[in-house]
XYZ file of C-alpha atoms in Angstrom:
75
model
C -6.136 11.303 -2.809
C -5.283 12.122 -6.412
C -2.562 9.447 -6.544
C -4.773 6.903 -4.802
C -7.654 7.505 -7.210
C -5.371 7.185 -10.232
C -4.010 3.881 -8.944
C -7.461 2.432 -8.247
C -8.688 3.550 -11.687
C -5.668 1.899 -13.307
C -5.640 -1.333 -11.293
C -9.379 -1.929 -10.875
C -10.670 -0.348 -14.076
C -13.146 1.861 -12.212
C -14.343 5.336 -13.066
C -12.890 8.166 -10.972
C -16.183 8.518 -9.086
C -16.300 4.806 -8.300
C -12.635 4.826 -7.300
C -13.216 7.692 -4.866
C -16.237 5.921 -3.421
C -14.257 2.681 -3.024
C -11.350 4.464 -1.326
C -13.636 6.308 1.078
C -15.631 3.157 1.883
C -12.449 1.168 2.537
C -11.019 3.956 4.673
C -14.229 4.235 6.692
C -14.375 0.451 7.276
C -10.697 0.326 8.296
C -11.114 3.245 10.690
C -14.214 1.687 12.254
C -12.486 -1.687 12.653
C -9.459 -0.152 14.386
C -11.663 1.968 16.620
C -13.935 -0.953 17.604
C -11.233 -3.603 17.906
C -8.362 -1.630 19.387
C -9.861 1.712 20.471
C -7.234 3.407 18.293
C -7.275 6.207 15.735
C -5.588 5.089 12.501
C -4.715 8.699 11.649
C -2.467 9.047 14.713
C 1.110 9.033 13.348
C 2.421 7.618 16.637
C 1.099 4.207 15.558
C 3.475 3.964 12.601
C 7.218 3.374 12.415
C 7.453 4.452 8.790
C 5.268 6.448 6.410
C 6.175 6.715 2.729
C 4.517 8.945 0.137
C 4.299 6.609 -2.853
C 3.076 9.512 -4.948
C 6.507 11.109 -4.690
C 8.798 8.107 -4.292
C 8.834 5.310 -6.895
C 7.458 1.984 -5.671
C 10.805 0.234 -6.175
C 12.549 2.789 -3.951
C 9.770 2.397 -1.362
C 10.394 -1.349 -1.312
C 14.106 -0.745 -0.687
C 13.355 1.685 2.150
C 10.948 -0.791 3.736
C 13.419 -3.674 3.449
C 16.198 -1.544 4.954
C 13.965 -0.420 7.819
C 12.873 -4.007 8.445
C 16.454 -5.258 8.582
C 17.430 -2.398 10.870
C 14.594 -3.212 13.242
C 14.653 -7.026 13.266
C 18.159 -8.215 12.413
């Protein structure tokens, strides 16, 4: 959450409180949509092929990992 808040503060120019509120509201809406539309829990790791902690891995390296995974899956 700390990394997410910092990114929202930086990119959207919000206060920390507003950033937290925005993150939680977005998360709640996304969870509700997935539950209503697909009867799925977005927190279930079985729904994801790849999870990357962008707080520990630089964004450029994340992009390379994603591109490599994509090529490995679809080429």
